Short mmCIF file of C-alpha atoms in Angstrom, two decimals:
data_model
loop_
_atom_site.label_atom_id
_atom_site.label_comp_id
_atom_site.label_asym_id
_atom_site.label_seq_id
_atom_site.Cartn_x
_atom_site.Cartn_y
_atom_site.Cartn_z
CA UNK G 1 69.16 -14.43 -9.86
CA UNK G 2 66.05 -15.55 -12.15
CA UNK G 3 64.59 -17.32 -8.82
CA UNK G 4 65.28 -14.10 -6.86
CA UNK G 5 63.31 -12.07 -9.44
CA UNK G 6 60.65 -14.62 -9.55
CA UNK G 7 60.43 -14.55 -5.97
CA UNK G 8 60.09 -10.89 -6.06
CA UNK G 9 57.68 -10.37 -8.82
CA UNK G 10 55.27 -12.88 -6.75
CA UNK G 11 55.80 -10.84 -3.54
CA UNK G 12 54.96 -8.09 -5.12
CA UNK G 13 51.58 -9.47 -6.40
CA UNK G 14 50.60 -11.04 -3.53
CA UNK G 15 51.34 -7.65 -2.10
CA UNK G 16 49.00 -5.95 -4.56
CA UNK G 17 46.06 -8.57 -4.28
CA UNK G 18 46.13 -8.26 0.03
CA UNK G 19 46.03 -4.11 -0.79
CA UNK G 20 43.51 -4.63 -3.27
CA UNK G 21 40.89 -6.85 -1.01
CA UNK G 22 41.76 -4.33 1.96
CA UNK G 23 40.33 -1.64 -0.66
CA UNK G 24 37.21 -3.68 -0.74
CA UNK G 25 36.84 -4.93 2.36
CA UNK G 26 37.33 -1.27 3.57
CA UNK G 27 34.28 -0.23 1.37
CA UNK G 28 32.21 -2.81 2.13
CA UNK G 29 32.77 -1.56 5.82
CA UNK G 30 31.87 1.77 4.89
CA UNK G 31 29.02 0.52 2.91
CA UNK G 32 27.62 -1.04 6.05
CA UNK G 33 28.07 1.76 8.18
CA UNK G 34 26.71 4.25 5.63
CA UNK G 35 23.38 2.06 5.66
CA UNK G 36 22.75 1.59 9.50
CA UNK G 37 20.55 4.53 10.16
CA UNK G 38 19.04 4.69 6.33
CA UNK G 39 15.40 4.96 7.50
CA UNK G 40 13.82 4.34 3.50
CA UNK G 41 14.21 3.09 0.71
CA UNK G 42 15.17 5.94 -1.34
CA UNK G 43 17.46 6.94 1.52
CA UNK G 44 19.44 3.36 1.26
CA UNK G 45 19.86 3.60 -2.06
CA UNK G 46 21.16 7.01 -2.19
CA UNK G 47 23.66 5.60 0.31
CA UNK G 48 24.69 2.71 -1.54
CA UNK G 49 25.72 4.24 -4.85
CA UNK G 50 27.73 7.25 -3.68
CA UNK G 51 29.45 4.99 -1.04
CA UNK G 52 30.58 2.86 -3.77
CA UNK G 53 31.49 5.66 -6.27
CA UNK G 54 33.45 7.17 -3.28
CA UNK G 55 35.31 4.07 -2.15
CA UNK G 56 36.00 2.72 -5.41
CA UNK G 57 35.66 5.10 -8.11
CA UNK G 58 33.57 3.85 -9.93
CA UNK G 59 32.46 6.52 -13.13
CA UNK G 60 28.77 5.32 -12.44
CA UNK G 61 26.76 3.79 -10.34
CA UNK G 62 22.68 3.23 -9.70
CA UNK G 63 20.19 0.92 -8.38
CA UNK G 64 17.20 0.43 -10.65
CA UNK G 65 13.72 -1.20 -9.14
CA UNK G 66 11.63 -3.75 -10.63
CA UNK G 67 7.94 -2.41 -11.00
CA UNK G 68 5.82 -5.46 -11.06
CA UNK G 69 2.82 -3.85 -12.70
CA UNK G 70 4.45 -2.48 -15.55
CA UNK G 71 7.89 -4.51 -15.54
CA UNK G 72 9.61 -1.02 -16.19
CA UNK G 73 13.04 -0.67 -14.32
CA UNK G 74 12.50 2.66 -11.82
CA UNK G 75 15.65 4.65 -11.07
CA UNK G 76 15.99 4.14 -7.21
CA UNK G 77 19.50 6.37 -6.90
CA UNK G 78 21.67 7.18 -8.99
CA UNK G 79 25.57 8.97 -9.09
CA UNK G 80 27.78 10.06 -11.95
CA UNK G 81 25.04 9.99 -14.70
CA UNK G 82 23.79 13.20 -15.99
CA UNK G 83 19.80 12.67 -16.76
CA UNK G 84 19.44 8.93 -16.46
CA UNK G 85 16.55 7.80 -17.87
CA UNK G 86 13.78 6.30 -15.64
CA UNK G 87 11.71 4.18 -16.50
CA UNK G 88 13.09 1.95 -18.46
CA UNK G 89 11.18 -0.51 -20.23
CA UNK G 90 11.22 -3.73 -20.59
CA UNK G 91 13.52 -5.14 -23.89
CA UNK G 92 15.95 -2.16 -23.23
CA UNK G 93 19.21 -1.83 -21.68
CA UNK G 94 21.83 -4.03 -20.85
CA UNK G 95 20.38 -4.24 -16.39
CA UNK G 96 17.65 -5.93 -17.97
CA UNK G 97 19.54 -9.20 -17.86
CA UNK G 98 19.49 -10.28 -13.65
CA UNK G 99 15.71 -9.82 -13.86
CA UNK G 100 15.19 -12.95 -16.37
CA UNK G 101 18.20 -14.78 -15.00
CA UNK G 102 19.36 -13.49 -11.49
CA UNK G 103 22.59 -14.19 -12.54
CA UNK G 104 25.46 -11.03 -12.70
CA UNK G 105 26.06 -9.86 -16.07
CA UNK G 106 29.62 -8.63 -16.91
CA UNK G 107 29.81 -6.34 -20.29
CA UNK G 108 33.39 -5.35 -21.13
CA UNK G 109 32.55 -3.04 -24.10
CA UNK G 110 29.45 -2.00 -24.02
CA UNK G 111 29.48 -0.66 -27.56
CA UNK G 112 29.82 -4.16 -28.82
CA UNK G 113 26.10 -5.20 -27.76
CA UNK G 114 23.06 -3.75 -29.28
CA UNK G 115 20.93 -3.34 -25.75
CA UNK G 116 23.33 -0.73 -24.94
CA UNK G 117 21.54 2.60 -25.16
CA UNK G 118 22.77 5.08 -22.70
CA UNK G 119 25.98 6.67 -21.34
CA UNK G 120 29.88 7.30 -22.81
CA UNK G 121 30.82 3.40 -23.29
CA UNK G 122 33.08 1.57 -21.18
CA UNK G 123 32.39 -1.24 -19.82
CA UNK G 124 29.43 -2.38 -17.12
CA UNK G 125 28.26 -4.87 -14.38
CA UNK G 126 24.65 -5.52 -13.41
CA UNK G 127 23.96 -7.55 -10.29
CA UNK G 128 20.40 -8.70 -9.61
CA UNK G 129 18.91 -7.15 -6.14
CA UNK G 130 16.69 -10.28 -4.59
CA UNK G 131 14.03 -9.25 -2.29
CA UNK G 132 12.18 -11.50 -0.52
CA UNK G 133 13.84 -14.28 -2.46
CA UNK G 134 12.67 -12.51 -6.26
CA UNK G 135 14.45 -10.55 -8.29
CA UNK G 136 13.22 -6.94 -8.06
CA UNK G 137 16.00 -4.83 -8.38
CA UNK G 138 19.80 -4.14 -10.05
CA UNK G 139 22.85 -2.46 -8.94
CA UNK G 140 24.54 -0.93 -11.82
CA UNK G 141 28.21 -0.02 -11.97
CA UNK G 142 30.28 1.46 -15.18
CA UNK G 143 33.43 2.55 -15.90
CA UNK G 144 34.47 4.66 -19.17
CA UNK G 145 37.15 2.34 -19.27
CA UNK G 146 36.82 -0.82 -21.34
CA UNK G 147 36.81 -3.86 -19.30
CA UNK G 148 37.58 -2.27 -16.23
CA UNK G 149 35.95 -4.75 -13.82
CA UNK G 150 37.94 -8.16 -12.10
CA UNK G 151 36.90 -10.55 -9.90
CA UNK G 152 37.43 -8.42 -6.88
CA UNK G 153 34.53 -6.24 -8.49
CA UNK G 154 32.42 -8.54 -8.75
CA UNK G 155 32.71 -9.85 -5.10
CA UNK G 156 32.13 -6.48 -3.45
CA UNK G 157 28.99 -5.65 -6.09
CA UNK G 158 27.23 -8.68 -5.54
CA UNK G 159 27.70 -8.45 -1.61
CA UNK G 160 27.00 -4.67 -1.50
CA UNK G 161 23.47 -6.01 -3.57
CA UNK G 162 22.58 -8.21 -0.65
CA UNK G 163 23.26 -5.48 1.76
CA UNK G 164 21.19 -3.45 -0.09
CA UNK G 165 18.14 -5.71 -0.24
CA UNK G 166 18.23 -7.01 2.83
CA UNK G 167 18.39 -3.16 4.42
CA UNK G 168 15.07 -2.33 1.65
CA UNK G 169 13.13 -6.02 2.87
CA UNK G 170 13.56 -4.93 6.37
CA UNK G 171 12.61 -1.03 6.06
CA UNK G 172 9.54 -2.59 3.73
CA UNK G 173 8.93 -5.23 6.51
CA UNK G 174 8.83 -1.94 9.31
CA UNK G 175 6.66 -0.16 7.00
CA UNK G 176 4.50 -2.95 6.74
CA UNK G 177 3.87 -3.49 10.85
CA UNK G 178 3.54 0.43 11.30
CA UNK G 179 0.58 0.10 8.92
CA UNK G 180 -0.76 -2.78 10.61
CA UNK G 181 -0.08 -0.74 14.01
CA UNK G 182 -2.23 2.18 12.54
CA UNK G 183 -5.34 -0.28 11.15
CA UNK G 184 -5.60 -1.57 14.65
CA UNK G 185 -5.21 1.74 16.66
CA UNK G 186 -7.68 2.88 13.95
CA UNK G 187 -10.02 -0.01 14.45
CA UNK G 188 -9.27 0.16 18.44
CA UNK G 189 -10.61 3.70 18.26
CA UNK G 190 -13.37 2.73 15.98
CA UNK G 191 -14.46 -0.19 18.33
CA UNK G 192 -14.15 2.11 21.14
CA UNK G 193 -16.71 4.94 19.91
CA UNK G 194 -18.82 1.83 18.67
CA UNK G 195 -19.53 0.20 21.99
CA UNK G 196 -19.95 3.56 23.42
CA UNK G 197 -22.48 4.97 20.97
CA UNK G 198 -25.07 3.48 19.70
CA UNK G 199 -26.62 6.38 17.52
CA UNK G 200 -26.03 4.76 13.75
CA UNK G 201 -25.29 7.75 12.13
CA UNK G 202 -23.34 9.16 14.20
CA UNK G 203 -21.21 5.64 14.28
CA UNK G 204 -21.35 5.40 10.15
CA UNK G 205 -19.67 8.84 9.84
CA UNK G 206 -16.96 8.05 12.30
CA UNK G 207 -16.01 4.77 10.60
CA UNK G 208 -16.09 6.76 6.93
CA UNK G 209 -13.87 9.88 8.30
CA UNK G 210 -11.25 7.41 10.15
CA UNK G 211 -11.06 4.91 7.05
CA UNK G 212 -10.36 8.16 4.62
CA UNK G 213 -7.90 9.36 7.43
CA UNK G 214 -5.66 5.57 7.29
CA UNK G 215 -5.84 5.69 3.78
CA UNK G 216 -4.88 9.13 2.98
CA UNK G 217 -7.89 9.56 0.50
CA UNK G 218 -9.99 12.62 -0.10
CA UNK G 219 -13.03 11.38 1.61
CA UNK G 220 -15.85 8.14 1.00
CA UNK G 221 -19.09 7.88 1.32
CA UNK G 222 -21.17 4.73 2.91
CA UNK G 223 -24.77 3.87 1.52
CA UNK G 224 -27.55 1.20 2.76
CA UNK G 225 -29.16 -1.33 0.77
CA UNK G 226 -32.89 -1.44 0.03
CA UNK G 227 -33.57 -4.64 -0.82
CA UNK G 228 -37.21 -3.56 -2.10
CA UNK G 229 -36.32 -1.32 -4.15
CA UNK G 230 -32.85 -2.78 -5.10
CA UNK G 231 -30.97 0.11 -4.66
CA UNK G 232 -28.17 2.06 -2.63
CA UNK G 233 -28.91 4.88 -0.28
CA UNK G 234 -26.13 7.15 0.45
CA UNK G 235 -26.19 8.17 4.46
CA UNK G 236 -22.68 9.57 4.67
CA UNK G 237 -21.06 11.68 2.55
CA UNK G 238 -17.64 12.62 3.86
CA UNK G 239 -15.31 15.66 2.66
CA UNK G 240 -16.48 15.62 -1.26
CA UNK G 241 -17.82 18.14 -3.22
CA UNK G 242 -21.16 18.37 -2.15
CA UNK G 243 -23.46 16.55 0.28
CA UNK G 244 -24.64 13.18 -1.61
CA UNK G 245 -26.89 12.01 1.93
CA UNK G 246 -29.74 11.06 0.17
CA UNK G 247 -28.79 9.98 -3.22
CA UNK G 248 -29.74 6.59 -4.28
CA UNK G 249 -27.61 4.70 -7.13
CA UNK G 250 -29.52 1.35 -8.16
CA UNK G 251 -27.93 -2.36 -8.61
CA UNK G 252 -25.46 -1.96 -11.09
CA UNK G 253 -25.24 1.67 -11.33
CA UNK G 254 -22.25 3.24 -10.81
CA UNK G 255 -19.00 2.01 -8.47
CA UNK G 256 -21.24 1.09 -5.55
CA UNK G 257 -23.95 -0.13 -7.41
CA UNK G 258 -22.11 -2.79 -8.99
CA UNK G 259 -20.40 -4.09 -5.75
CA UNK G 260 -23.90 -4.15 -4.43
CA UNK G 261 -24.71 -6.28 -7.56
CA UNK G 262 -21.29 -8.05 -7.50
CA UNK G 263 -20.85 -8.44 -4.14
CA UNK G 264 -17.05 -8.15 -4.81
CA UNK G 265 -14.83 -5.44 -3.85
CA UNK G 266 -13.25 -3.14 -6.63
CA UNK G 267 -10.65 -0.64 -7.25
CA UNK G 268 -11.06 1.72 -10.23
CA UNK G 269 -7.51 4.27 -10.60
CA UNK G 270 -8.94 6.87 -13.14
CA UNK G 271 -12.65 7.41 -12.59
CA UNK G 272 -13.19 9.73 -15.07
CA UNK G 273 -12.25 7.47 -17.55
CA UNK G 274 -14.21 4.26 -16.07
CA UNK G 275 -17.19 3.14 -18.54
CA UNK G 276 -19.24 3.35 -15.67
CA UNK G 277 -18.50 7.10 -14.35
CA UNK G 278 -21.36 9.02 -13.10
CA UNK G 279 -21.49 12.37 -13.89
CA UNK G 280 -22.85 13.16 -10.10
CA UNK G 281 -19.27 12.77 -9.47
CA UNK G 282 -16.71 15.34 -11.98
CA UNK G 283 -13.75 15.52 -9.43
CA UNK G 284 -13.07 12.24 -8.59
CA UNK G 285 -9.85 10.29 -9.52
CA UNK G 286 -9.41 7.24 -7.73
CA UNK G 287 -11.94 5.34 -6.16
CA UNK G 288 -12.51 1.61 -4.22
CA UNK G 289 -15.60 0.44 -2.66
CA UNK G 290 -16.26 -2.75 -0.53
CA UNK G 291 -19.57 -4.85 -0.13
CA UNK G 292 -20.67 -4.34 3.95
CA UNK G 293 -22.35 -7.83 4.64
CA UNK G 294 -23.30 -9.55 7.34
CA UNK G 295 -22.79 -13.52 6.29
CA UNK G 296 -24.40 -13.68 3.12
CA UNK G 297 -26.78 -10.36 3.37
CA UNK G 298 -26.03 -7.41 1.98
CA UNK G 299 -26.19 -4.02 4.19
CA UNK G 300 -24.82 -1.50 2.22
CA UNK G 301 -21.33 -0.91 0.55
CA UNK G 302 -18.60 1.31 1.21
CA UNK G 303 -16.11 3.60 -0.91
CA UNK G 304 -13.07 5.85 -0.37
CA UNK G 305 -12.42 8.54 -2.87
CA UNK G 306 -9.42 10.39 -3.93
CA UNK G 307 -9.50 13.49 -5.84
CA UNK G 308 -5.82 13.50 -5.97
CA UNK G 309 -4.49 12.93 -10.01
CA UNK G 310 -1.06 11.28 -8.72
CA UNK G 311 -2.91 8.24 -5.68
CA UNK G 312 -4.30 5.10 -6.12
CA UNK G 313 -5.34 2.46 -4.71
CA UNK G 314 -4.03 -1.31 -4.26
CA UNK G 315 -5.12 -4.51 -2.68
CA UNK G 316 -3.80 -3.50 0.35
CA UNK G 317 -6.27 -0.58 0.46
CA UNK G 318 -8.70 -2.57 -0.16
CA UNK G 319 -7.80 -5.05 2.98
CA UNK G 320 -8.02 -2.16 4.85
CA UNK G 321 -11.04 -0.60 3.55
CA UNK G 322 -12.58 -4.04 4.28
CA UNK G 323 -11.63 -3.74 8.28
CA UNK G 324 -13.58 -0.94 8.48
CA UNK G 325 -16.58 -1.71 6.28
CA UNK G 326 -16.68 -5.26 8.88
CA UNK G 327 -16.63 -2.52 11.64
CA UNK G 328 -19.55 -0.82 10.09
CA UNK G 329 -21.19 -3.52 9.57
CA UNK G 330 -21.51 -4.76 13.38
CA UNK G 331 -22.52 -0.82 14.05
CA UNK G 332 -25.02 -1.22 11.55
CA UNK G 333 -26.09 -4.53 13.02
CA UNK G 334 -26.09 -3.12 16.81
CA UNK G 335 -27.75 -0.26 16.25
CA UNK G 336 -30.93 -2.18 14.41
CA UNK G 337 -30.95 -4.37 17.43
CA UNK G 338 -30.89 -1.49 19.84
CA UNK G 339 -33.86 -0.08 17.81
CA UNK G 340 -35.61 -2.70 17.45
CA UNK G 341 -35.32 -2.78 21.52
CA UNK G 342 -36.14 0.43 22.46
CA UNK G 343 -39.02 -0.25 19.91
CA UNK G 344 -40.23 -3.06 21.81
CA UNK G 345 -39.90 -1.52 25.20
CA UNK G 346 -41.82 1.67 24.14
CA UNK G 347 -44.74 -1.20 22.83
CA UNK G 348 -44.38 -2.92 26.18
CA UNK G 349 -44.66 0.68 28.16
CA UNK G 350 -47.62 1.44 25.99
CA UNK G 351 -49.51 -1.93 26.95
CA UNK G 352 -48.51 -1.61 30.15
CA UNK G 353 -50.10 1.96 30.20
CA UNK G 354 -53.19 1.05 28.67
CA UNK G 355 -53.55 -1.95 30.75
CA UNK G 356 -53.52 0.00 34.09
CA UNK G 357 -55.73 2.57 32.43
CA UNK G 358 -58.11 -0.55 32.23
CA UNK G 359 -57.66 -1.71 35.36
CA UNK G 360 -58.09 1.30 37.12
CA UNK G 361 -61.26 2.11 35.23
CA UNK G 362 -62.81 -1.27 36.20
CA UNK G 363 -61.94 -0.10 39.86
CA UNK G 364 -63.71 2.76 38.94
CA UNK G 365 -66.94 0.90 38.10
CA UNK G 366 -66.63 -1.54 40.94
CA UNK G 367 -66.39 1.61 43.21
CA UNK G 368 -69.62 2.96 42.03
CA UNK G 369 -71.51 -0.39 42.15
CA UNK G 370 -70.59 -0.64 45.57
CA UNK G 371 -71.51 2.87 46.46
CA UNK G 372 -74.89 2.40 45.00
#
């Protein structure tokens, strides 16, 4: 009888742990499903957390992203939480833990630990997100239960976090070549009107308007360099507040000044408040402006300008900014040399002019000698 109850009991429990892996392996499958046609990032992440609140009841559930400039924790998604704070700094909270380690962090009373700032108490899991092999995100999961999490839990969190970064690497990765698609349509465009026209200004402004257009900025402007009087010209002034053709801005002075001095490319993400601000310019915000060089000579430099309070620029801006500015560069370049041709070939016309206004006045004279 003892044996037959033992027997029984186990049955039972076996019973109970094959239901409870169908239960995950029946959300993961829904998880997976939910994800294929996610086409962002805030779109996946929305996805992830209210599958898993829906297939396993969890009380709350969010993904939190790593911000590498200010190593705040960004609220991604986020379901069951009323008002979740976002961001969250660093020092605070206990989904701070898989960022220093990458190791999953299991709290079964919250209350008990001191990093603990937010929500009813309970318990909690954080799982560190790893994108492109680094730690830059974790999924969150509570209960208001204390130490409602097994082993089963933590399976299905920590494989629902690789799901979830490897569907935000490859939507980053797509975003990444449909940039690079638009720079070279953009610079295939570019090159296009370049070999076709050879009218400088006319090529500068179409280089200035179809950088500003990639980069979603306000507008730029492109200036020359006078190496006499060590100083930039402006000689296209696209979509700002007034015309600045014309304006000159001397080594040093202001944002395209000092790349002229620097020869190095710079980003600057609140003008107004930049030492170096010139008061020729009151509605700028953001602003980046590349050195346009041909080897080691300077031609001019180049900026983009946003009068937008919430953009900014990055590296990546800059990378592009630098395409075009190499594009300007060979107009610049081309459209000397064509000058300087048409220059010589209106000299050579000339001479060739005057000489057969010589010649035919020494026919002239020999005429009348041989008259007389």
């Amino acid at each position: 009888m003892f044996n037959d109850q033992v027997d029984n009991q186990q049955t039972a429990e076996d019973s109970s742990s094959r239901g409870g892996r169908a239960r995950w392996q029946t959300a993961l499958f829904r998880l997976s499903a939910d994800m294929v046609d996610a086409g962002n990032e805030p779109e996946i992440s929305e996805r992830v957390v209210n599958s898993l609140r829906d297939s396993l009841g969890y009380d709350f559930v969010a993904i939190l992203l790593f911000d590498t400039e200010t190593g705040n924790r960004v609220l991604a998604a986020s379901v069951g939480y009323s008002d979740p704070p976002s961001p969250i700094e660093p020092g605070t909270g206990l989904s701070e833990r898989p960022l220093l380690n990458g190791q999953i962090h299991y709290t079964p009373d919250v209350t008990a630990d001191p990093r603990y700032f937010y929500g009813m108490g309970g318990s909690e899991v954080d799982v560190p997100i790893r994108i492109g092999g680094k730690v830059l995100g974790v999924l969150t999961a509570e209960s208001k239960q204390r130490d409602a999490f097994g082993q089963d839990d933590f399976e299905v969190l920590t494989v629902a976090a690789q799901q979830t970064a490897l569907a935000i690497e490859n939507t980053r990765l797509l975003a990444t070549e449909r940039r690079r698609a638009d720079e070279l349509d953009a610079l295939r465009t570019t090159m296009a009107e370049v070999t076709a026209e050879l009218e400088l200004q006319s090529l500068l402004r179409v280089i200035v308007e179809r950088a500003a257009e990639l980069l979603n900025a306000t507008g730029g402007e492109l200036g020359l360099y006078d190496p006499e009087k060590k100083q930039i010209k402006i000689v296209v002034s696209h979509n700002l507040a007034m015309d600045y053709v014309g304006c000159t801005q001397a080594l040093g002075e202001g944002a395209m000044g000092l790349v002229a001095e620097t020869g190095q490319p710079m980003v600057i993400d609140d003008y107004q408040k930049w030492p170096g601000s010139l008061e020729e310019y009151p509605d700028i915000h953001a602003s980046m402006a590349v050195p346009l060089k041909v080897g080691d000579r300077l031609l001019g430099v180049f900026s983009t300008i946003s009068t937008d309070p919430e953009q900014s620029f990055d590296t990546t801006d800059v990378h592009r900014l630098n395409l075009f500015a190499q594009q300007a560069a060979i107009a610049i370049d081309n459209a000397r040399l064509f000058d300087h041709a048409q220059s010589e070939i209106k000299e050579r016309k000339r001479v060739e002019a005057a000489l057969r206004e010589h010649q035919e006045h020494l026919e002239d004279l020999v005429d009348k000698r041989t008259a007389e």
